[in-house]
Coordinates of C-alpha atoms in Angstrom, one line a residue:
X12 CA 0.0 0.0 0.0
X13 CA 1.2 3.5 -0.9
X14 CA 0.2 6.7 0.9
X15 CA 0.7 10.1 -0.7
X16 CA 0.7 13.3 1.3
X17 CA 0.7 16.7 -0.5
X18 CA 1.9 19.9 1.0
X19 CA 3.0 23.4 0.0
X20 CA -0.3 24.9 -1.2
X21 CA -1.5 28.3 -0.2
X22 CA -2.5 31.7 -1.4
X23 CA -0.2 33.5 -3.8
X24 CA -0.5 36.6 -5.9
X25 CA -0.7 36.4 -9.7
X26 CA 2.9 36.1 -11.1
X27 CA 4.1 34.5 -7.9
X28 CA 5.6 31.0 -7.3
X29 CA 4.8 28.0 -5.2
X30 CA 6.4 24.6 -4.8
X31 CA 4.2 21.6 -4.0
X32 CA 5.6 18.5 -2.5
X33 CA 4.2 14.9 -2.3
X34 CA 5.7 12.6 0.2
X35 CA 5.2 8.9 -0.5
X36 CA 5.3 5.9 1.9
X37 CA 6.2 2.4 0.9
X38 CA 9.1 0.9 -1.2
X39 CA 7.8 1.5 -4.7
X40 CA 8.2 5.2 -5.3
X41 CA 11.3 4.9 -7.4
X42 CA 9.6 2.4 -9.8
X43 CA 6.3 4.3 -10.2
X44 CA 5.2 6.8 -12.8
X45 CA 4.1 9.9 -10.9
X46 CA 1.7 12.7 -11.8
X47 CA 0.1 15.9 -10.7
X48 CA -3.5 16.7 -11.4
X49 CA -5.8 19.5 -10.4
X50 CA -9.4 20.2 -10.0
X51 CA -11.1 23.6 -9.9
X52 CA -14.6 24.2 -8.5
X53 CA -17.2 22.9 -10.9
X54 CA -14.7 21.4 -13.2
X55 CA -13.3 18.0 -13.9
X56 CA -10.0 16.8 -12.7
X57 CA -7.3 17.6 -15.3
X58 CA -3.8 16.5 -15.9
X59 CA -1.0 18.9 -15.1
X60 CA 2.4 17.1 -15.3
X61 CA 3.9 13.6 -15.0
X62 CA 7.4 12.1 -14.6
X63 CA 8.2 8.5 -15.5
X64 CA 10.1 6.2 -13.3
X65 CA 12.2 4.8 -16.2
X66 CA 14.4 7.5 -17.6
X67 CA 12.7 10.4 -15.7
X68 CA 11.1 11.7 -18.8
X69 CA 8.4 14.4 -18.2
X70 CA 5.1 15.4 -19.8
X71 CA 3.2 18.7 -19.2
X72 CA -0.2 20.0 -20.0
X73 CA -0.1 22.8 -22.6
X74 CA -1.6 25.2 -20.1
X75 CA 1.4 24.9 -17.7
X76 CA 4.3 24.2 -20.1
X77 CA 7.1 26.6 -19.5
X78 CA 5.8 27.7 -16.2
X79 CA 5.7 24.5 -14.1
X80 CA 8.4 21.9 -13.5
X81 CA 7.9 18.4 -12.1
X82 CA 10.7 16.6 -10.5
X83 CA 11.3 13.7 -8.1
X84 CA 13.8 12.7 -5.4
X85 CA 13.8 8.9 -5.1
X86 CA 16.0 8.9 -2.0
X87 CA 13.5 11.1 -0.2
X88 CA 10.5 9.4 -1.9
X89 CA 9.2 12.9 -2.7
X90 CA 7.6 14.3 -5.8
X91 CA 7.7 18.1 -6.5
X92 CA 5.9 20.6 -8.6
X93 CA 7.6 24.0 -9.0
X94 CA 5.0 26.5 -10.2
X95 CA 6.1 29.9 -11.5
X96 CA 4.2 32.8 -13.1
X97 CA 1.0 31.6 -11.5
X98 CA -2.3 32.8 -12.9
X99 CA -5.8 33.0 -11.4
X100 CA -6.8 30.1 -13.6
X101 CA -4.2 27.9 -11.8
X102 CA -6.5 28.0 -8.7
X103 CA -7.5 24.5 -7.9
X104 CA -6.9 21.6 -5.5
X105 CA -3.7 19.9 -6.6
X106 CA -3.4 16.1 -6.3
X107 CA -0.4 13.8 -6.7
X108 CA -0.9 10.3 -8.0
X109 CA 1.2 7.2 -8.4
X110 CA 1.0 4.5 -11.0
X111 CA 1.4 0.8 -10.3
X112 CA 5.1 -0.1 -9.6
X113 CA 7.2 -1.3 -12.5
X114 CA 4.4 -0.4 -15.0
X115 CA 4.5 2.2 -17.8
X116 CA 1.1 3.9 -17.7
X117 CA -0.8 6.3 -19.8
X118 CA 0.2 9.3 -17.6
X119 CA -2.3 11.7 -19.1
X120 CA -5.2 9.5 -17.9
X121 CA -6.3 9.8 -14.3
X122 CA -7.8 6.4 -14.4
X123 CA -4.4 4.9 -15.0
X124 CA -3.1 5.9 -11.6
X125 CA -3.3 3.5 -8.7
X126 CA -2.8 5.8 -5.7
X127 CA -3.9 9.3 -4.9
X128 CA -3.2 11.9 -2.2
X129 CA -5.8 14.0 -0.5
X130 CA -4.9 17.2 -2.3
X131 CA -3.6 20.7 -1.4
X132 CA -5.3 23.9 -2.2
X133 CA -3.6 26.5 -4.4
X134 CA -5.3 29.9 -4.7
X135 CA -3.9 32.6 -7.0
X136 CA -5.5 35.9 -6.3
X137 CA -4.6 39.5 -5.6

């Protein structure tokens, strides 16, 4: 069983920055595809970014490309999302997710992930 705990959310002004963290329990973090998703009020959960366990390749949604950076520290079993140039439309609850260990998953598809955190609120407002 894997548990994921997000932190780092908060209130930030437009143009500001935040770094989200996702701490994982268990032994399979280093062999799991990891992703960040977000859900704004009244909207469906949407893909933000993902990083593969094999080769550390990354994928980003067009809406965050060039502004957000996903990374992982396997020794600390922690996933990160560095968010720069934040916009009001980035306001949402952000969730981290883990795929099944040693599997290459369709990282853009929320249904492909096996474990989810509880989420952390990010609010971008002046």
